[in-house]
Coordinates of C-alpha atoms in Angstrom, one line a residue:
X1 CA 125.9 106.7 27.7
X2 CA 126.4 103.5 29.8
X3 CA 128.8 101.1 31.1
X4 CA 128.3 97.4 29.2
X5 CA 129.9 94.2 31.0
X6 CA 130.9 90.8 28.6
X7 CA 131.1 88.3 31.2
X8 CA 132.3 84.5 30.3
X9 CA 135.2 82.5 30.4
X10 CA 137.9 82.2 27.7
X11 CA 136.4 81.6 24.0
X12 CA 133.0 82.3 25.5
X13 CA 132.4 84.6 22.5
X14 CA 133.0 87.8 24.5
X15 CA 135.5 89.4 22.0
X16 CA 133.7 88.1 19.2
X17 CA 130.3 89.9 20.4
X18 CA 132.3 93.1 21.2
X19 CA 133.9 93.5 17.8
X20 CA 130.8 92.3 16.0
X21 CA 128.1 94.3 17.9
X22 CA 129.7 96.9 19.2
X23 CA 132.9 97.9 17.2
X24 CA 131.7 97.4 13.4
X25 CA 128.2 99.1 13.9
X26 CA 130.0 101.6 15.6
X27 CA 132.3 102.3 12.8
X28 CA 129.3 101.7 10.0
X29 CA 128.0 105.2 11.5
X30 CA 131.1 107.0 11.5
X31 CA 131.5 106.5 15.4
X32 CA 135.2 106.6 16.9
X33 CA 136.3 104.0 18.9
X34 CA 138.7 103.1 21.2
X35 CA 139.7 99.7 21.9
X36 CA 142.0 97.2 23.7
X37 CA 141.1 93.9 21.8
X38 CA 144.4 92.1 20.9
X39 CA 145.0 92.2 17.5
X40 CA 142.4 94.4 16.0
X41 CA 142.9 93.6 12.2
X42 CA 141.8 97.3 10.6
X43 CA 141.8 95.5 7.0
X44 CA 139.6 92.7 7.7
X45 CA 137.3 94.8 9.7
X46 CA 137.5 97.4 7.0
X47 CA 135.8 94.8 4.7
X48 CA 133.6 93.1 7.8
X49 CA 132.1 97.2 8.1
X50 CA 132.3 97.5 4.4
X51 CA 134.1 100.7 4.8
X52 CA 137.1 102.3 3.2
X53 CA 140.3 101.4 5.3
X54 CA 141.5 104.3 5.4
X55 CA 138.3 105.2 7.1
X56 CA 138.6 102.3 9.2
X57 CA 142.0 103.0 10.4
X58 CA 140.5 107.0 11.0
X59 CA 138.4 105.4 13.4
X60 CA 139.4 102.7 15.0
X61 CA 142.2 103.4 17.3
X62 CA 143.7 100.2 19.1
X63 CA 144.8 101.1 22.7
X64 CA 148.3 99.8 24.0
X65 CA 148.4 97.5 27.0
X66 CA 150.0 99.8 29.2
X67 CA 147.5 102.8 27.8
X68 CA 144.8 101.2 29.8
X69 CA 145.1 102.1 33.2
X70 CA 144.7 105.8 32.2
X71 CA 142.6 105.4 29.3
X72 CA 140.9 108.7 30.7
X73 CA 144.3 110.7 28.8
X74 CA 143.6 108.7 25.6
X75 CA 139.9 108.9 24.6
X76 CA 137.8 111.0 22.9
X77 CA 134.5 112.4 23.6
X78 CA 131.4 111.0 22.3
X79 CA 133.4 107.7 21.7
X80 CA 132.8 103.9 22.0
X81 CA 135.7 102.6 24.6
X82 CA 136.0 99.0 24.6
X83 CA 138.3 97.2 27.3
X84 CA 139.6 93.9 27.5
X85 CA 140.8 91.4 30.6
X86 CA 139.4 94.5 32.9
X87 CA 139.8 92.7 35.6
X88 CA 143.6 92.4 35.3
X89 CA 143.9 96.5 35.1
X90 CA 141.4 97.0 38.0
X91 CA 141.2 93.9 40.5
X92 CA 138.3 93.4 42.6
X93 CA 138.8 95.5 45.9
X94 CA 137.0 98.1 48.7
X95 CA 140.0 100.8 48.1
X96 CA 139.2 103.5 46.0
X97 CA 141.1 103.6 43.1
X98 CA 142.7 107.2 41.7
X99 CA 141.1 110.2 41.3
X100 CA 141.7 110.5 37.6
X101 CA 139.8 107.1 36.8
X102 CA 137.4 107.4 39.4
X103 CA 135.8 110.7 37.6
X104 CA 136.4 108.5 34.2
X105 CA 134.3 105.9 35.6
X106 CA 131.3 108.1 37.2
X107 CA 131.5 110.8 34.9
X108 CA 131.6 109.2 31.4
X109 CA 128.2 110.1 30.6
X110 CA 129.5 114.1 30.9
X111 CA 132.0 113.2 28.1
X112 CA 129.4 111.5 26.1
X113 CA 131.0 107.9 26.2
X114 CA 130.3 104.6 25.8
X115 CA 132.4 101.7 27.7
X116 CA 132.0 98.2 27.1
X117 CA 134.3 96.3 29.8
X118 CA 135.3 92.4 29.2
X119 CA 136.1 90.0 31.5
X120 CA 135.6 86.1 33.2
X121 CA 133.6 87.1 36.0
X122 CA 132.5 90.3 37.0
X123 CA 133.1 89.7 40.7
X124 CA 137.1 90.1 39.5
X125 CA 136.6 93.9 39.3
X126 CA 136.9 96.3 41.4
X127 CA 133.7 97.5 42.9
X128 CA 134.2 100.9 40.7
X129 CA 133.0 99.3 37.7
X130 CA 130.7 96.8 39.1
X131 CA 128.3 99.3 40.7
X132 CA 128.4 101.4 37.8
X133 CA 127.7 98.4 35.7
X134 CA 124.1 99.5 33.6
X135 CA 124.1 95.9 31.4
X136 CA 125.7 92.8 31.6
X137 CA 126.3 90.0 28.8
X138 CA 126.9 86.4 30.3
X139 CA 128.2 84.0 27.5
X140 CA 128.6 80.1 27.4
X141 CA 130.3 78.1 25.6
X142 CA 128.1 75.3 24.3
X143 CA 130.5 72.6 23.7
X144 CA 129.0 70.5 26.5
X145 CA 126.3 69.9 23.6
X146 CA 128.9 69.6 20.9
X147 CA 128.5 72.5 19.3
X148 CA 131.8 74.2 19.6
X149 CA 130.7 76.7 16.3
X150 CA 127.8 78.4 18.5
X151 CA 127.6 80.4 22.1
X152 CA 124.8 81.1 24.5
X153 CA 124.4 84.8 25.4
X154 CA 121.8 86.1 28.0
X155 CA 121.4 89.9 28.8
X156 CA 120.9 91.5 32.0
X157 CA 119.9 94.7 33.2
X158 CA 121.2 96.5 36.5
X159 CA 119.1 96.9 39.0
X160 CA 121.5 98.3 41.6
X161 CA 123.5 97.2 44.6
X162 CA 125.3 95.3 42.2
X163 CA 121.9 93.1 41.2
X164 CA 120.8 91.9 37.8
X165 CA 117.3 90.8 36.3
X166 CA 117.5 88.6 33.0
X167 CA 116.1 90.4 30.5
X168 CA 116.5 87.9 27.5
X169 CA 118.8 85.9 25.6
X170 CA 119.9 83.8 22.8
X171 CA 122.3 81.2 21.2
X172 CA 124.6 82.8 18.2
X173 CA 126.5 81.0 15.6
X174 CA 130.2 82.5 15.2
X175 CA 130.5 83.6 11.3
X176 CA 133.6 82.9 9.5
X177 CA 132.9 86.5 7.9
X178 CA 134.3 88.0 11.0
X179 CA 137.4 85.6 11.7
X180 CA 140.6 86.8 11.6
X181 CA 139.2 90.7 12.4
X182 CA 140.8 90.3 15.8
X183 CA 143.1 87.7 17.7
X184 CA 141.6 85.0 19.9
X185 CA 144.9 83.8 20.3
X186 CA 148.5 85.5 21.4
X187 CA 151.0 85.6 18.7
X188 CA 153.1 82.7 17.8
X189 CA 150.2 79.8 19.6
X190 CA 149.9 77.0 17.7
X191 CA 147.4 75.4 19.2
X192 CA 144.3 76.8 18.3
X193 CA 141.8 74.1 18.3
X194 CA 139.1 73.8 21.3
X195 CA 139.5 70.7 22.7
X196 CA 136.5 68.8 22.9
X197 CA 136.4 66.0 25.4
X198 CA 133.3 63.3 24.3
X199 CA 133.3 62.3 28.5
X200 CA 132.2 65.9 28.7
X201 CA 129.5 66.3 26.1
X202 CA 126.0 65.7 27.5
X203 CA 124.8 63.7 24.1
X204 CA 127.6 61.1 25.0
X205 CA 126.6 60.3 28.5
X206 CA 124.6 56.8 28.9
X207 CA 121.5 58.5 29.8
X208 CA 120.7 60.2 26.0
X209 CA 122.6 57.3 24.3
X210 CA 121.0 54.2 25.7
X211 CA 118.0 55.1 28.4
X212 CA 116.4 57.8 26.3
X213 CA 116.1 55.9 23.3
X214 CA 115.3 52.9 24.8
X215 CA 112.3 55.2 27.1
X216 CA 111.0 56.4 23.8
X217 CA 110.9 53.3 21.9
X218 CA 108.8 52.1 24.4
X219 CA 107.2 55.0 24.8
X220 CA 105.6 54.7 20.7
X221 CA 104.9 51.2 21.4
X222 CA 102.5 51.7 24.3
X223 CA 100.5 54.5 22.5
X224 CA 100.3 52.0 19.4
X225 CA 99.2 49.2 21.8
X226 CA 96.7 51.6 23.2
X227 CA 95.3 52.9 19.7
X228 CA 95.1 49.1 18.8
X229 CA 93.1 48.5 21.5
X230 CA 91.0 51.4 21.0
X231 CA 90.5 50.6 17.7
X232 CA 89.2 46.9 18.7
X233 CA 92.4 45.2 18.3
X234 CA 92.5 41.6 20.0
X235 CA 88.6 41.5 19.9
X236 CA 87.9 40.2 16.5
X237 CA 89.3 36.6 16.9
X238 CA 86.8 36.3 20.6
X239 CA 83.7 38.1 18.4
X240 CA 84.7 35.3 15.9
X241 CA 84.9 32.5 17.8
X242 CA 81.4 33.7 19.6
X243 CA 79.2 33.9 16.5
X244 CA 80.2 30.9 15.2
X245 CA 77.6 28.6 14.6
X246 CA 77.5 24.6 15.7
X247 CA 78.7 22.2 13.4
X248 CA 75.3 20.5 11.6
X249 CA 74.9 16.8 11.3
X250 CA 73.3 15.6 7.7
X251 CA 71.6 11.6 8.5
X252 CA 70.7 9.6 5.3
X253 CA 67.7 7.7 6.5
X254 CA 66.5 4.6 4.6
X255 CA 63.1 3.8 4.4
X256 CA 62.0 0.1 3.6
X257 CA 58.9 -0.1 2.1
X258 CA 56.3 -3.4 2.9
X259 CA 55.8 -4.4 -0.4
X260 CA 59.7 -5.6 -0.8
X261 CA 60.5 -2.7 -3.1
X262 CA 64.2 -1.6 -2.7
X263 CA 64.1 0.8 -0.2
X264 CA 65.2 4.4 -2.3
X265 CA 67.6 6.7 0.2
X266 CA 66.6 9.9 1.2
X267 CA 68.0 12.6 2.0
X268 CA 67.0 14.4 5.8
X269 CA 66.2 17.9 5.5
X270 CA 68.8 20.0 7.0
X271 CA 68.1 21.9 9.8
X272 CA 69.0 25.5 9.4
X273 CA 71.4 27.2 11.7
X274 CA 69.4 29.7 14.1
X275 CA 71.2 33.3 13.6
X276 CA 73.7 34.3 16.0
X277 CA 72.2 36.2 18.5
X278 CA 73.7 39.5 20.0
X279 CA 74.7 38.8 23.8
X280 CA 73.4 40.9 26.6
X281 CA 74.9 44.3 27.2
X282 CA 75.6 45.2 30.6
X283 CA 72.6 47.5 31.3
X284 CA 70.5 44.7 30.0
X285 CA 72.0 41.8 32.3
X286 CA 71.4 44.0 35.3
X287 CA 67.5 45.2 34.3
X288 CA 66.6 41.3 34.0
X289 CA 68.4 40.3 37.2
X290 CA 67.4 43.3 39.5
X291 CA 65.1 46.3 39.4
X292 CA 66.7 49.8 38.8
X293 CA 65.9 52.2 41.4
X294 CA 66.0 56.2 40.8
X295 CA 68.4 57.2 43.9
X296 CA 68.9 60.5 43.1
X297 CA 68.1 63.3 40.2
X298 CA 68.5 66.8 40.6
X299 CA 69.0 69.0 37.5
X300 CA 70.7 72.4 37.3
X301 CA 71.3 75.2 34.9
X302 CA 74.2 74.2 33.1
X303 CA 73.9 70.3 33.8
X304 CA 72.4 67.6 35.6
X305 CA 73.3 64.5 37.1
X306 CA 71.4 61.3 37.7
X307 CA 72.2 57.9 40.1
X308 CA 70.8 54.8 38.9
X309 CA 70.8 51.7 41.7
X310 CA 69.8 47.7 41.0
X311 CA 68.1 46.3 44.2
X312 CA 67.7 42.5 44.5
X313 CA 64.8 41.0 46.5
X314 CA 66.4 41.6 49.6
X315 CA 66.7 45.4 48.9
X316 CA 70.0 44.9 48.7
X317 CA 72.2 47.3 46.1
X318 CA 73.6 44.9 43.6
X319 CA 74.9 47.8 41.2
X320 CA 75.2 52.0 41.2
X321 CA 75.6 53.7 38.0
X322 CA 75.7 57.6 37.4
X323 CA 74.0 59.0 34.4
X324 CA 77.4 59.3 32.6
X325 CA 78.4 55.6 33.0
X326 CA 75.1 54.7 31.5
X327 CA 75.4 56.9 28.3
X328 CA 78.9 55.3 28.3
X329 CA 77.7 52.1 28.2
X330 CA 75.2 52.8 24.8
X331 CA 71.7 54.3 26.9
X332 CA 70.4 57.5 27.2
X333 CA 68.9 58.6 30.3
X334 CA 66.1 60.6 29.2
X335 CA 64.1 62.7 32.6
X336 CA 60.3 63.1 32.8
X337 CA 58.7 66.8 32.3
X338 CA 58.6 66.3 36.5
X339 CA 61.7 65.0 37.5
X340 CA 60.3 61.8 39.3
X341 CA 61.5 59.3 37.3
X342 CA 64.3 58.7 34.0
X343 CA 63.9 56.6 31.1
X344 CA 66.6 54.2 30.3
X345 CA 66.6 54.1 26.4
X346 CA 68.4 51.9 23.8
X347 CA 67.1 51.2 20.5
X348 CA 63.5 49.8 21.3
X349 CA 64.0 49.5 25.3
X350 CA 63.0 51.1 27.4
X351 CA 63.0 51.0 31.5
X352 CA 61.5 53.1 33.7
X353 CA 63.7 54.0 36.4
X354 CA 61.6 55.6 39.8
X355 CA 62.0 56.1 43.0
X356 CA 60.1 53.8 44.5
X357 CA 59.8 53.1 47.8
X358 CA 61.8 50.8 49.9
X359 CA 60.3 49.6 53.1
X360 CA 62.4 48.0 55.9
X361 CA 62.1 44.5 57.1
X362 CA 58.9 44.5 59.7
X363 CA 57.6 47.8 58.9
X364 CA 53.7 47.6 58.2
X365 CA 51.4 49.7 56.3
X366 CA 48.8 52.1 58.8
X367 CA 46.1 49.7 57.4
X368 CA 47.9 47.1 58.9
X369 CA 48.8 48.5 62.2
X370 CA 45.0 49.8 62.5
X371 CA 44.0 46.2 61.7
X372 CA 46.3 44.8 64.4
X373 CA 45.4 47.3 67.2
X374 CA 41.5 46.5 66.3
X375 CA 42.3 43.0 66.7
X376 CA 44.0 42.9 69.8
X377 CA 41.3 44.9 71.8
X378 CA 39.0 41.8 71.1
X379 CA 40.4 41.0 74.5
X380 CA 41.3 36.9 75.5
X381 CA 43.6 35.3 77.3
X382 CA 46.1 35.2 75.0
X383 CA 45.7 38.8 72.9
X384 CA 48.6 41.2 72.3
X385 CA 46.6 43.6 74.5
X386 CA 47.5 47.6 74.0
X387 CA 51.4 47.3 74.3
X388 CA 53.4 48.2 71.1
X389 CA 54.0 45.6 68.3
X390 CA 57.7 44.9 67.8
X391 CA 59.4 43.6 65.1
X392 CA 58.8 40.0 66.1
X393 CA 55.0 40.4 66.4
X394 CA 54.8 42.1 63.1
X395 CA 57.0 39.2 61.1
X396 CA 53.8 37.0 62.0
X397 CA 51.8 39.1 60.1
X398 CA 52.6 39.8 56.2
X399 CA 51.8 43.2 54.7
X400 CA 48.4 42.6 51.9

């Protein structure tokens, strides 16, 4: 037993939903119902519920307009009460309403009733209804998208203090089965058509009739241009132009013989092209220009990470590569059983990647410095003595 809101504005699909999911199932299990829907057809919905009219009219009784405001004299128990344009019977205000539908309204579970209440905005009615409210439907209209045969519907469940959480919802298509079983219209309106302004539907506005398109077109001709690429596109006419081979020259050359013979003309051996050969890869270039240096390893349980550098003679870094962008590049990185050193591998190369030292500018070996000191306490005039070497001193003597 509970109190059922269909919220929505005119043609929203609120009578529609009432008669179809409320009134006929009610009917189809024998159910009596009460209801102020204009123009409740009992023959058409006699066929809709595929139930003998005479049933139908049985149990479907339509409530008068001015039957509504004491609805309480005019239902049964254990019936489905439907109610139209509520809000026009019960405005929205703070002053209690009578005592008769006041204890209809909070005490319609005692009688064993069901009310489904219809109007354009629950805010409308008076605060009665609204915080007895247990569901409310919200229905749209979806001719903003052009589709003035369907309606969105969206359910909510009361949470009190006149509060709501969505619980789900839906888009419906009207069925002609059902048309006529009630009036959308008042008697004697001709003009029944929805009118349907193109301004107003979203598919005719500039953005989904010239940008969209236009975004998407280019959108499938950059991923094309980037699977061409991928797949080498553009690099076959270069690769082409690379490996072809120089034009060869063919000489005739004559020999004259001494004996006055007409000289016989021979034909020079042609010189065969050499084969193309494959240029340098990147790894490659940088192994014969600079020596790779193992800056850092260390190797985890679940993966490991390397750091390749290429130092010129000046210990200068020319290059850093992690493990990844080498393996990118065609090489494996294989690591020694110890860890000191990696193996940069492709096909039959193969570099060994350390960590070598790198000594700064004027450092000397101990040998060195022993050397030195040994020297200098030879004594003389112009000896270096016992103070400290410093950079200067050292230059004059080369490490070996």
């Amino acid at each position: 037993m509970t109190i059922i809101f269909h919220e929505g504005l005119p043609g929203a699909g609120k009578s529609y939903e009432a008669v179809v999911e409320r009134i006929i199932p009610a009917l189809q299990k024998g159910r009596k119902v009460f209801a102020f829907v204009a123009g409740l057809d009992h023959e058409k919905i006699a066929n809709a519920a595929a139930i003998p009219l005479d049933r139908c009219k049985e149990l479907l009784v339509q409530v008068e307009r001015e039957q509504v405001e004491k609805i309480y004299d005019v239902v049964g128990n254990d019936s489905l009460v439907v109610l139209d344009e509520a809000q026009n019977f019960w405005p929205s205000d703070f002053r209690p309403l009578g005592e008769a539908i006041t204890k209809f309204v909070t005490e319609h579970r005692h009688r064993g009733l069901d009310i489904v209440i219809m109007g354009q905005d629950l805010k409308d009615v008076h605060t009665l209804w609204r915080r007895r409210v247990d569901q409310k439907m919200v229905f749209t209209k979806l001719d903003a998208l052009g589709k003035v045969n369907k309606y969105q519907w969206a359910t909510f469940k009361g949470m009190g203090n006149e509060k709501f959480e969505k619980v789900t919802s839906g888009i419906k298509t009207y069925d002609p089965k059902f048309f006529g079983t009630y009036l959308s219209h008042e008697a004697g309106t001709e003009n029944k058509e929805t009118f349907v302004d193109k301004r107003a539907v979203i598919w005719s506005s500039p953005l989904f009739r010239r940008w969209i398109p236009l975004a998407l077109l280019l959108a499938v001709a950059g991923l094309g241009y980037v699977v061409y690429m991928f797949k080498g596109g553009g690099l076959e006419s270069v690769a082409h132009v690379q490996t072809q081979t120089k034009p060869v020259t063919t000489t005739t050359v004559v020999v004259t013989p001494s004996s006055g013979v007409a000289a016989t003309p021979v034909a020079a051996v042609v010189p065969v092209a050499p084969a193309a050969r494959p240029g340098k890869d990147y790894i490659t270039d940088l192994n014969s220009k600079w020596r790779p240096r193992l800056t850092l390893y260390f190797q985890g349980a679940r993966r490991s990470q390397a750091v390749i550098e290429w130092y010129d003679e000046g210990f200068r870094v020319k290059e850093r590569l992690y493990a990844r962008q080498i393996e990118e590049l065609g090489w494996q990185v294989v690591p020694s059983a110890y860890g000191d050193h990696v193996m940069l591998v492709r096909g039959d190369q193969r570099v060994v990647a350390s960590s070598w030292p790198i000594e700064a500018i004027g450092k000397t070996s101990l040998e060195t410095n022993q050397a030195l000191s040994r020297a200098s306490g030879s004594g003389g005039a112009g000896s270096l003595g016992q103070r400290r070497l410093g950079a200067v001193d050292l230059a004059a003597f080369p490490e070996g």
